[in-house]
């Protein structure tokens, strides 16, 4: 069993494949101790371009999923967070310099809950258009994806804030 918070893999996920970063190398520091917890390589600009292109190729497939299929995918993410909470909480605690309990008992369950919430929301849209209140009028609400976006995640709650950005998409 590996120690909680040990970071063994810092690969990038591009087009469904794990690849080593080709950019500058950096050390990840536990701010509570000043100790290095991992060495990683940033993505090179060409890898960023490859990741964006791969996301653009994948976006139509995600948009074409039924609400039930999207809900299942989001529930699978929530279940994976639950399954890997001990490892993820250790990494999160060391990466952010926060108490293990804050990650394990707070942030990780809440991140999983965000994915579960939006899994339900994917299947139960209850929006009402403004003109639905007017006699003889009707509206159709069509939700269309914006496309590929970049999400900036701060240091203090990276998993939680990533969940807030990813799950609604």
Tab-separated table of N, CA and C in Angstrom:
chain	number	residue	atom	x	y	z
A	1	UNK	N	0.850	-1.188	0.000
A	1	UNK	CA	0.000	0.000	0.000
A	1	UNK	C	0.885	1.235	0.000
A	2	UNK	N	0.582	2.159	-0.875
A	2	UNK	CA	1.411	3.359	-0.957
A	2	UNK	C	0.974	4.381	0.083
A	3	UNK	N	1.886	5.230	0.506
A	3	UNK	CA	1.526	6.244	1.496
A	3	UNK	C	0.497	7.216	0.937
A	4	UNK	N	-0.377	7.695	1.813
A	4	UNK	CA	-1.366	8.690	1.396
A	4	UNK	C	-0.639	9.920	0.898
A	5	UNK	N	-1.038	10.399	-0.240
A	5	UNK	CA	-0.443	11.611	-0.771
A	5	UNK	C	0.760	11.392	-1.646
A	6	UNK	N	1.154	10.149	-1.866
A	6	UNK	CA	2.279	9.878	-2.753
A	6	UNK	C	1.832	10.100	-4.191
A	7	UNK	N	2.614	10.822	-4.947
A	7	UNK	CA	2.280	11.110	-6.339
A	7	UNK	C	3.228	10.309	-7.219
A	8	UNK	N	2.673	9.291	-7.868
A	8	UNK	CA	3.486	8.404	-8.695
A	8	UNK	C	3.440	8.761	-10.175
A	9	UNK	N	2.375	9.404	-10.616
A	9	UNK	CA	2.202	9.633	-12.042
A	9	UNK	C	1.822	11.089	-12.263
A	10	UNK	N	2.615	11.782	-13.031
A	10	UNK	CA	2.311	13.178	-13.339
A	10	UNK	C	2.129	13.366	-14.843
A	11	UNK	N	1.711	12.304	-15.523
A	11	UNK	CA	1.523	12.369	-16.972
A	11	UNK	C	0.333	13.255	-17.329
A	12	UNK	N	0.321	13.682	-18.557
A	12	UNK	CA	-0.783	14.456	-19.123
A	12	UNK	C	-1.713	13.492	-19.854
A	13	UNK	N	-2.996	13.743	-19.799
A	13	UNK	CA	-3.966	12.940	-20.545
A	13	UNK	C	-4.351	13.731	-21.790
A	14	UNK	N	-3.891	13.247	-22.940
A	14	UNK	CA	-4.160	13.913	-24.215
A	14	UNK	C	-4.702	12.870	-25.185
A	15	UNK	N	-5.891	13.099	-25.676
A	15	UNK	CA	-6.530	12.204	-26.654
A	15	UNK	C	-6.619	10.777	-26.123
A	16	UNK	N	-6.924	10.652	-24.836
A	16	UNK	CA	-7.106	9.329	-24.248
A	16	UNK	C	-5.814	8.598	-23.925
A	17	UNK	N	-4.677	9.265	-24.067
A	17	UNK	CA	-3.385	8.631	-23.781
A	17	UNK	C	-2.645	9.430	-22.711
A	18	UNK	N	-1.950	8.709	-21.840
A	18	UNK	CA	-1.086	9.367	-20.864
A	18	UNK	C	0.271	9.599	-21.515
A	19	UNK	N	0.713	10.852	-21.503
A	19	UNK	CA	1.995	11.206	-22.107
A	19	UNK	C	2.774	12.092	-21.144
A	20	UNK	N	4.077	11.996	-21.215
A	20	UNK	CA	4.935	12.832	-20.370
A	20	UNK	C	4.914	14.267	-20.890
A	21	UNK	N	4.900	15.213	-19.964
A	21	UNK	CA	5.010	16.610	-20.354
A	21	UNK	C	6.366	16.867	-20.980
A	22	UNK	N	6.399	17.775	-21.936
A	22	UNK	CA	7.646	18.103	-22.629
A	22	UNK	C	8.104	19.526	-22.331
A	23	UNK	N	7.421	20.184	-21.397
A	23	UNK	CA	7.783	21.548	-21.035
A	23	UNK	C	8.771	21.562	-19.880
A	24	UNK	N	8.938	22.717	-19.263
A	24	UNK	CA	9.880	22.847	-18.149
A	24	UNK	C	9.519	21.929	-16.978
A	25	UNK	N	10.540	21.489	-16.278
A	25	UNK	CA	10.340	20.650	-15.092
A	25	UNK	C	10.136	21.552	-13.882
A	26	UNK	N	9.275	21.100	-12.988
A	26	UNK	CA	9.056	21.850	-11.750
A	26	UNK	C	8.814	20.885	-10.598
A	27	UNK	N	9.064	21.373	-9.416
A	27	UNK	CA	8.838	20.617	-8.190
A	27	UNK	C	7.515	21.071	-7.585
A	28	UNK	N	6.695	20.104	-7.156
A	28	UNK	CA	5.465	20.409	-6.428
A	28	UNK	C	5.837	20.408	-4.950
A	29	UNK	N	5.548	21.494	-4.259
A	29	UNK	CA	5.960	21.695	-2.869
A	29	UNK	C	4.747	21.628	-1.950
A	30	UNK	N	4.874	20.886	-0.859
A	30	UNK	CA	3.860	20.896	0.201
A	30	UNK	C	4.048	22.206	0.961
A	31	UNK	N	3.100	23.156	0.855
A	31	UNK	CA	3.303	24.452	1.502
A	31	UNK	C	3.347	24.392	3.023
A	32	UNK	N	2.836	23.311	3.621
A	32	UNK	CA	2.861	23.227	5.082
A	32	UNK	C	4.217	22.784	5.607
A	33	UNK	N	5.026	22.147	4.756
A	33	UNK	CA	6.328	21.658	5.214
A	33	UNK	C	7.492	22.183	4.382
A	34	UNK	N	7.201	22.642	3.180
A	34	UNK	CA	8.260	23.060	2.271
A	34	UNK	C	8.922	21.898	1.556
A	35	UNK	N	8.466	20.681	1.820
A	35	UNK	CA	9.061	19.492	1.201
A	35	UNK	C	8.505	19.283	-0.203
A	36	UNK	N	9.363	18.800	-1.084
A	36	UNK	CA	8.915	18.440	-2.423
A	36	UNK	C	8.113	17.148	-2.369
A	37	UNK	N	6.988	17.119	-3.070
A	37	UNK	CA	6.170	15.898	-3.073
A	37	UNK	C	6.111	15.251	-4.446
A	38	UNK	N	6.529	15.965	-5.469
A	38	UNK	CA	6.562	15.394	-6.813
A	38	UNK	C	7.359	16.312	-7.721
A	39	UNK	N	7.929	15.715	-8.740
A	39	UNK	CA	8.546	16.472	-9.815
A	39	UNK	C	7.719	16.200	-11.061
A	40	UNK	N	7.410	17.237	-11.780
A	40	UNK	CA	6.619	17.043	-12.994
A	40	UNK	C	7.149	17.937	-14.094
A	41	UNK	N	6.716	17.622	-15.289
A	41	UNK	CA	7.049	18.458	-16.440
A	41	UNK	C	5.757	19.072	-16.957
A	42	UNK	N	5.793	20.366	-17.179
A	42	UNK	CA	4.647	21.064	-17.754
A	42	UNK	C	4.397	20.568	-19.175
A	43	UNK	N	3.223	20.853	-19.672
A	43	UNK	CA	2.932	20.602	-21.080
A	43	UNK	C	3.672	21.639	-21.915
A	44	UNK	N	4.242	21.201	-23.010
A	44	UNK	CA	4.811	22.126	-23.985
A	44	UNK	C	3.657	22.727	-24.786
A	45	UNK	N	3.878	23.861	-25.416
A	45	UNK	CA	2.805	24.507	-26.190
A	45	UNK	C	2.232	23.567	-27.245
A	46	UNK	N	3.070	22.772	-27.881
A	46	UNK	CA	2.563	21.834	-28.888
A	46	UNK	C	1.630	20.817	-28.235
A	47	UNK	N	1.910	20.433	-26.992
A	47	UNK	CA	1.026	19.504	-26.288
A	47	UNK	C	-0.292	20.175	-25.907
A	48	UNK	N	-0.241	21.446	-25.553
A	48	UNK	CA	-1.479	22.182	-25.277
A	48	UNK	C	-2.331	22.217	-26.546
A	49	UNK	N	-1.698	22.508	-27.677
A	49	UNK	CA	-2.426	22.526	-28.950
A	49	UNK	C	-3.020	21.153	-29.261
A	50	UNK	N	-2.259	20.079	-28.998
A	50	UNK	CA	-2.761	18.721	-29.225
A	50	UNK	C	-3.954	18.425	-28.316
A	51	UNK	N	-3.878	18.857	-27.067
A	51	UNK	CA	-4.972	18.615	-26.123
A	51	UNK	C	-6.236	19.357	-26.554
A	52	UNK	N	-6.089	20.603	-26.987
A	52	UNK	CA	-7.249	21.373	-27.445
A	52	UNK	C	-7.848	20.721	-28.690
A	53	UNK	N	-7.007	20.310	-29.621
A	53	UNK	CA	-7.509	19.659	-30.837
A	53	UNK	C	-8.230	18.360	-30.497
A	54	UNK	N	-7.685	17.585	-29.568
A	54	UNK	CA	-8.338	16.332	-29.157
A	54	UNK	C	-9.679	16.623	-28.497
A	55	UNK	N	-9.731	17.665	-27.671
A	55	UNK	CA	-10.990	18.032	-27.017
A	55	UNK	C	-12.019	18.487	-28.051
A	56	UNK	N	-11.579	19.222	-29.044
A	56	UNK	CA	-12.504	19.661	-30.098
A	56	UNK	C	-13.049	18.471	-30.885
A	57	UNK	N	-12.205	17.459	-31.109
A	57	UNK	CA	-12.679	16.252	-31.804
A	57	UNK	C	-13.666	15.471	-30.940
A	58	UNK	N	-13.467	15.479	-29.627
A	58	UNK	CA	-14.324	14.710	-28.720
A	58	UNK	C	-15.632	15.428	-28.391
A	59	UNK	N	-15.663	16.741	-28.490
A	59	UNK	CA	-16.828	17.522	-28.054
A	59	UNK	C	-18.137	17.115	-28.731
A	60	UNK	N	-18.174	16.893	-30.031
A	60	UNK	CA	-19.459	16.502	-30.633
A	60	UNK	C	-20.004	15.187	-30.067
A	61	UNK	N	-19.136	14.264	-29.744
A	61	UNK	CA	-19.587	13.001	-29.153
A	61	UNK	C	-20.223	13.206	-27.792
A	62	UNK	N	-19.630	14.076	-26.980
A	62	UNK	CA	-20.201	14.375	-25.656
A	62	UNK	C	-21.541	15.086	-25.826
A	63	UNK	N	-21.598	16.038	-26.733
A	63	UNK	CA	-22.835	16.790	-26.948
A	63	UNK	C	-23.957	15.893	-27.459
A	64	UNK	N	-23.605	14.837	-28.180
A	64	UNK	CA	-24.616	13.944	-28.756
A	64	UNK	C	-25.157	12.923	-27.757
A	65	UNK	N	-24.527	12.810	-26.594
A	65	UNK	CA	-25.008	11.843	-25.607
A	65	UNK	C	-26.397	12.224	-25.113
A	66	UNK	N	-27.159	11.218	-24.766
A	66	UNK	CA	-28.465	11.475	-24.160
A	66	UNK	C	-28.258	11.949	-22.726
A	67	UNK	N	-29.257	12.585	-22.135
A	67	UNK	CA	-29.133	12.962	-20.728
A	67	UNK	C	-28.805	11.765	-19.831
A	68	UNK	N	-29.378	10.613	-20.104
A	68	UNK	CA	-29.090	9.422	-19.290
A	68	UNK	C	-27.628	9.012	-19.423
A	69	UNK	N	-27.082	9.098	-20.628
A	69	UNK	CA	-25.675	8.733	-20.833
A	69	UNK	C	-24.753	9.726	-20.138
A	70	UNK	N	-25.067	11.009	-20.225
A	70	UNK	CA	-24.246	12.008	-19.523
A	70	UNK	C	-24.332	11.798	-18.020
A	71	UNK	N	-25.532	11.508	-17.534
A	71	UNK	CA	-25.702	11.262	-16.098
A	71	UNK	C	-24.859	10.069	-15.659
A	72	UNK	N	-24.862	8.993	-16.432
A	72	UNK	CA	-24.051	7.815	-16.072
A	72	UNK	C	-22.564	8.161	-16.025
A	73	UNK	N	-22.105	8.963	-16.980
A	73	UNK	CA	-20.694	9.357	-16.996
A	73	UNK	C	-20.346	10.174	-15.755
A	74	UNK	N	-21.207	11.110	-15.381
A	74	UNK	CA	-20.952	11.933	-14.199
A	74	UNK	C	-21.007	11.100	-12.922
A	75	UNK	N	-21.929	10.160	-12.862
A	75	UNK	CA	-22.000	9.272	-11.693
A	75	UNK	C	-20.756	8.403	-11.596
A	76	UNK	N	-20.212	7.989	-12.726
A	76	UNK	CA	-18.983	7.190	-12.713
A	76	UNK	C	-17.820	8.002	-12.147
A	77	UNK	N	-17.762	9.293	-12.468
A	77	UNK	CA	-16.714	10.153	-11.897
A	77	UNK	C	-16.897	10.251	-10.387
A	78	UNK	N	-18.126	10.470	-9.937
A	78	UNK	CA	-18.395	10.560	-8.495
A	78	UNK	C	-17.995	9.270	-7.795
A	79	UNK	N	-18.340	8.137	-8.383
A	79	UNK	CA	-17.978	6.850	-7.784
A	79	UNK	C	-16.465	6.665	-7.739
A	80	UNK	N	-15.760	7.116	-8.774
A	80	UNK	CA	-14.296	7.008	-8.788
A	80	UNK	C	-13.684	7.885	-7.696
A	81	UNK	N	-14.230	9.072	-7.489
A	81	UNK	CA	-13.745	9.931	-6.399
A	81	UNK	C	-13.939	9.213	-5.069
A	82	UNK	N	-15.112	8.635	-4.859
A	82	UNK	CA	-15.372	7.901	-3.611
A	82	UNK	C	-14.391	6.747	-3.434
A	83	UNK	N	-14.176	5.984	-4.494
A	83	UNK	CA	-13.284	4.818	-4.418
A	83	UNK	C	-11.852	5.213	-4.086
A	84	UNK	N	-11.426	6.344	-4.608
A	84	UNK	CA	-10.024	6.756	-4.460
A	84	UNK	C	-9.837	7.886	-3.451
A	85	UNK	N	-10.836	8.114	-2.610
A	85	UNK	CA	-10.751	9.215	-1.646
A	85	UNK	C	-9.500	9.152	-0.773
A	86	UNK	N	-9.100	8.006	-0.208
A	86	UNK	CA	-7.895	8.029	0.631
A	86	UNK	C	-6.662	8.548	-0.119
A	87	UNK	N	-6.453	8.087	-1.329
A	87	UNK	CA	-5.304	8.535	-2.110
A	87	UNK	C	-5.452	10.005	-2.510
A	88	UNK	N	-6.606	10.354	-3.057
A	88	UNK	CA	-6.818	11.736	-3.502
A	88	UNK	C	-6.743	12.726	-2.346
A	89	UNK	N	-7.293	12.354	-1.202
A	89	UNK	CA	-7.262	13.253	-0.041
A	89	UNK	C	-5.830	13.488	0.422
A	90	UNK	N	-5.021	12.442	0.406
A	90	UNK	CA	-3.620	12.601	0.791
A	90	UNK	C	-2.870	13.517	-0.158
A	91	UNK	N	-3.098	13.321	-1.447
A	91	UNK	CA	-2.452	14.185	-2.439
A	91	UNK	C	-2.929	15.623	-2.277
A	92	UNK	N	-4.227	15.794	-2.142
A	92	UNK	CA	-4.799	17.143	-2.012
A	92	UNK	C	-4.268	17.841	-0.757
A	93	UNK	N	-4.200	17.118	0.351
A	93	UNK	CA	-3.713	17.706	1.602
A	93	UNK	C	-2.265	18.164	1.454
A	94	UNK	N	-1.431	17.321	0.861
A	94	UNK	CA	-0.019	17.684	0.702
A	94	UNK	C	0.163	18.776	-0.347
A	95	UNK	N	-0.597	18.717	-1.415
A	95	UNK	CA	-0.478	19.711	-2.478
A	95	UNK	C	-0.888	21.100	-1.988
A	96	UNK	N	-1.902	21.154	-1.127
A	96	UNK	CA	-2.432	22.443	-0.664
A	96	UNK	C	-1.934	22.837	0.719
A	97	UNK	N	-1.274	21.913	1.431
A	97	UNK	CA	-0.823	22.213	2.784
A	97	UNK	C	-1.961	22.316	3.770
A	98	UNK	N	-2.986	21.485	3.588
A	98	UNK	CA	-4.152	21.542	4.476
A	98	UNK	C	-4.240	20.247	5.267
A	99	UNK	N	-4.988	20.228	6.360
A	99	UNK	CA	-5.144	18.992	7.130
A	99	UNK	C	-5.797	17.898	6.281
A	100	UNK	N	-5.350	16.671	6.478
A	100	UNK	CA	-5.897	15.533	5.743
A	100	UNK	C	-7.410	15.451	5.908
A	101	UNK	N	-7.903	15.665	7.124
A	101	UNK	CA	-9.347	15.563	7.375
A	101	UNK	C	-10.134	16.567	6.536
A	102	UNK	N	-9.571	17.739	6.284
A	102	UNK	CA	-10.278	18.740	5.476
A	102	UNK	C	-10.508	18.230	4.059
A	103	UNK	N	-9.525	17.529	3.525
A	103	UNK	CA	-9.682	16.955	2.185
A	103	UNK	C	-10.546	15.708	2.214
A	104	UNK	N	-10.221	14.809	3.111
A	104	UNK	CA	-10.892	13.500	3.162
A	104	UNK	C	-12.361	13.610	3.542
A	105	UNK	N	-12.658	14.431	4.545
A	105	UNK	CA	-14.016	14.485	5.088
A	105	UNK	C	-14.843	15.648	4.538
A	106	UNK	N	-14.201	16.562	3.851
A	106	UNK	CA	-14.915	17.726	3.347
A	106	UNK	C	-14.861	17.839	1.838
A	107	UNK	N	-13.693	18.180	1.336
A	107	UNK	CA	-13.575	18.507	-0.082
A	107	UNK	C	-13.905	17.340	-1.010
A	108	UNK	N	-13.376	16.153	-0.730
A	108	UNK	CA	-13.610	15.020	-1.633
A	108	UNK	C	-15.068	14.580	-1.659
A	109	UNK	N	-15.733	14.411	-0.513
A	109	UNK	CA	-17.161	14.071	-0.583
A	109	UNK	C	-17.985	15.149	-1.287
A	110	UNK	N	-17.615	16.399	-1.097
A	110	UNK	CA	-18.360	17.481	-1.755
A	110	UNK	C	-18.116	17.478	-3.265
A	111	UNK	N	-16.888	17.189	-3.672
A	111	UNK	CA	-16.608	17.116	-5.110
A	111	UNK	C	-17.420	15.991	-5.746
A	112	UNK	N	-17.474	14.837	-5.084
A	112	UNK	CA	-18.289	13.730	-5.599
A	112	UNK	C	-19.754	14.141	-5.660
A	113	UNK	N	-20.210	14.875	-4.651
A	113	UNK	CA	-21.605	15.310	-4.615
A	113	UNK	C	-21.927	16.269	-5.758
A	114	UNK	N	-20.982	17.111	-6.139
A	114	UNK	CA	-21.196	18.025	-7.263
A	114	UNK	C	-21.463	17.224	-8.540
A	115	UNK	N	-20.660	16.168	-8.763
A	115	UNK	CA	-20.885	15.339	-9.951
A	115	UNK	C	-22.239	14.641	-9.877
A	116	UNK	N	-22.634	14.196	-8.684
A	116	UNK	CA	-23.944	13.543	-8.542
A	116	UNK	C	-25.085	14.548	-8.772
A	117	UNK	N	-24.915	15.745	-8.249
A	117	UNK	CA	-25.939	16.772	-8.449
A	117	UNK	C	-26.159	17.024	-9.939
A	118	UNK	N	-25.071	17.236	-10.675
A	118	UNK	CA	-25.218	17.548	-12.095
A	118	UNK	C	-25.605	16.329	-12.917
A	119	UNK	N	-25.350	15.131	-12.406
A	119	UNK	CA	-25.879	13.930	-13.069
A	119	UNK	C	-27.399	13.960	-13.024
A	120	UNK	N	-27.952	14.344	-11.884
A	120	UNK	CA	-29.404	14.469	-11.775
A	120	UNK	C	-29.932	15.621	-12.606
A	121	UNK	N	-29.207	16.733	-12.596
A	121	UNK	CA	-29.646	17.906	-13.357
A	121	UNK	C	-29.666	17.622	-14.852
A	122	UNK	N	-28.769	16.752	-15.309
A	122	UNK	CA	-28.738	16.416	-16.738
A	122	UNK	C	-30.036	15.764	-17.190
A	123	UNK	N	-30.734	15.147	-16.252
A	123	UNK	CA	-31.958	14.413	-16.601
A	123	UNK	C	-33.232	15.155	-16.232
A	124	UNK	N	-33.123	16.270	-15.522
A	124	UNK	CA	-34.336	16.931	-15.018
A	124	UNK	C	-34.292	18.429	-15.265
A	125	UNK	N	-34.250	18.824	-16.492
A	125	UNK	CA	-34.271	20.258	-16.805
A	125	UNK	C	-35.661	20.805	-16.552
A	126	UNK	N	-35.729	21.877	-15.811
A	126	UNK	CA	-37.033	22.479	-15.504
A	126	UNK	C	-37.048	23.967	-15.832
A	127	UNK	N	-36.200	24.377	-16.751
A	127	UNK	CA	-36.143	25.795	-17.108
A	127	UNK	C	-37.462	26.257	-17.711
A	128	UNK	N	-37.789	27.509	-17.468
A	128	UNK	CA	-38.976	28.088	-18.078
A	128	UNK	C	-38.556	29.374	-18.786
A	129	UNK	N	-38.933	29.494	-20.024
A	129	UNK	CA	-38.600	30.694	-20.789
A	129	UNK	C	-39.494	31.844	-20.350
A	130	UNK	N	-39.003	33.054	-20.519
A	130	UNK	CA	-39.748	34.236	-20.083
A	130	UNK	C	-41.098	34.346	-20.775
A	131	UNK	N	-41.150	34.036	-22.079
A	131	UNK	CA	-42.429	34.212	-22.759
A	131	UNK	C	-43.399	33.062	-22.502
A	132	UNK	N	-42.993	32.068	-21.732
A	132	UNK	CA	-43.921	30.995	-21.365
A	132	UNK	C	-45.018	31.530	-20.449
A	133	UNK	N	-44.821	32.716	-19.912
A	133	UNK	CA	-45.816	33.327	-19.036
A	133	UNK	C	-46.869	34.106	-19.817
A	134	UNK	N	-46.680	34.258	-21.114
A	134	UNK	CA	-47.590	35.061	-21.924
A	134	UNK	C	-48.589	34.164	-22.650
A	135	UNK	N	-49.856	34.531	-22.661
A	135	UNK	CA	-50.853	33.714	-23.359
A	135	UNK	C	-50.555	33.639	-24.857
A	136	UNK	N	-50.745	32.459	-25.415
A	136	UNK	CA	-50.571	32.273	-26.848
A	136	UNK	C	-49.130	32.250	-27.306
A	137	UNK	N	-48.200	32.186	-26.391
A	137	UNK	CA	-46.773	32.175	-26.736
A	137	UNK	C	-46.159	30.872	-26.264
A	138	UNK	N	-45.133	30.489	-26.936
A	138	UNK	CA	-44.380	29.314	-26.500
A	138	UNK	C	-42.913	29.524	-26.849
A	139	UNK	N	-42.072	28.791	-26.201
A	139	UNK	CA	-40.630	28.874	-26.447
A	139	UNK	C	-40.055	27.475	-26.461
A	140	UNK	N	-38.949	27.376	-27.102
A	140	UNK	CA	-38.168	26.147	-27.034
A	140	UNK	C	-36.800	26.549	-26.508
A	141	UNK	N	-36.375	25.894	-25.465
A	141	UNK	CA	-35.040	26.143	-24.925
A	141	UNK	C	-34.115	25.070	-25.474
A	142	UNK	N	-33.069	25.496	-26.112
A	142	UNK	CA	-32.099	24.570	-26.676
A	142	UNK	C	-30.751	24.878	-26.054
A	143	UNK	N	-30.235	23.925	-25.330
A	143	UNK	CA	-28.916	24.106	-24.722
A	143	UNK	C	-27.878	23.520	-25.662
A	144	UNK	N	-26.931	24.343	-26.025
A	144	UNK	CA	-25.869	23.886	-26.903
A	144	UNK	C	-24.535	24.156	-26.225
A	145	UNK	N	-23.602	23.225	-26.351
A	145	UNK	CA	-22.300	23.417	-25.711
A	145	UNK	C	-21.566	24.625	-26.297
A	146	UNK	N	-20.813	25.283	-25.447
A	146	UNK	CA	-20.009	26.413	-25.895
A	146	UNK	C	-18.818	25.949	-26.714
A	147	UNK	N	-18.345	24.760	-26.436
A	147	UNK	CA	-17.147	24.251	-27.082
A	147	UNK	C	-16.049	24.072	-26.049
A	148	UNK	N	-14.851	23.950	-26.528
A	148	UNK	CA	-13.705	23.701	-25.655
A	148	UNK	C	-13.331	24.998	-24.942
A	149	UNK	N	-13.137	24.907	-23.644
A	149	UNK	CA	-12.730	26.056	-22.843
A	149	UNK	C	-11.558	25.653	-21.955
A	150	UNK	N	-10.843	26.623	-21.463
A	150	UNK	CA	-9.786	26.387	-20.478
A	150	UNK	C	-10.338	26.762	-19.114
A	151	UNK	N	-9.966	26.016	-18.105
A	151	UNK	CA	-10.414	26.291	-16.740
A	151	UNK	C	-9.190	26.550	-15.872
A	152	UNK	N	-9.164	27.686	-15.229
A	152	UNK	CA	-8.069	28.015	-14.322
A	152	UNK	C	-8.499	27.595	-12.926
A	153	UNK	N	-7.699	26.762	-12.315
A	153	UNK	CA	-8.019	26.191	-11.008
A	153	UNK	C	-7.030	26.751	-9.987
A	154	UNK	N	-7.506	27.376	-8.913
A	154	UNK	CA	-6.601	27.928	-7.910
A	154	UNK	C	-5.982	26.843	-7.029
A	155	UNK	N	-5.056	27.240	-6.223
A	155	UNK	CA	-4.281	26.297	-5.421
A	155	UNK	C	-5.046	25.762	-4.219
A	156	UNK	N	-6.004	26.499	-3.680
A	156	UNK	CA	-6.536	26.158	-2.363
A	156	UNK	C	-7.570	25.030	-2.365
A	157	UNK	N	-8.367	24.904	-3.401
A	157	UNK	CA	-9.363	23.827	-3.495
A	157	UNK	C	-9.389	23.283	-4.920
A	158	UNK	N	-8.291	22.760	-5.414
A	158	UNK	CA	-8.244	22.404	-6.833
A	158	UNK	C	-9.255	21.337	-7.251
A	159	UNK	N	-9.452	20.303	-6.464
A	159	UNK	CA	-10.407	19.266	-6.877
A	159	UNK	C	-11.843	19.766	-6.804
A	160	UNK	N	-12.158	20.485	-5.749
A	160	UNK	CA	-13.521	20.989	-5.586
A	160	UNK	C	-13.870	21.975	-6.700
A	161	UNK	N	-12.980	22.896	-6.968
A	161	UNK	CA	-13.267	23.906	-7.981
A	161	UNK	C	-13.252	23.293	-9.374
A	162	UNK	N	-12.398	22.307	-9.601
A	162	UNK	CA	-12.446	21.582	-10.879
A	162	UNK	C	-13.799	20.901	-11.042
A	163	UNK	N	-14.324	20.322	-9.968
A	163	UNK	CA	-15.644	19.675	-10.034
A	163	UNK	C	-16.715	20.696	-10.392
A	164	UNK	N	-16.666	21.885	-9.792
A	164	UNK	CA	-17.650	22.930	-10.091
A	164	UNK	C	-17.615	23.322	-11.567
A	165	UNK	N	-16.431	23.277	-12.175
A	165	UNK	CA	-16.298	23.686	-13.573
A	165	UNK	C	-16.606	22.545	-14.540
A	166	UNK	N	-16.202	21.329	-14.190
A	166	UNK	CA	-16.353	20.195	-15.107
A	166	UNK	C	-17.756	19.604	-15.115
A	167	UNK	N	-18.329	19.404	-13.950
A	167	UNK	CA	-19.606	18.682	-13.869
A	167	UNK	C	-20.734	19.365	-14.639
A	168	UNK	N	-20.898	20.688	-14.573
A	168	UNK	CA	-21.994	21.301	-15.332
A	168	UNK	C	-21.786	21.243	-16.845
A	169	UNK	N	-20.543	21.123	-17.261
A	169	UNK	CA	-20.260	21.113	-18.702
A	169	UNK	C	-20.793	19.849	-19.326
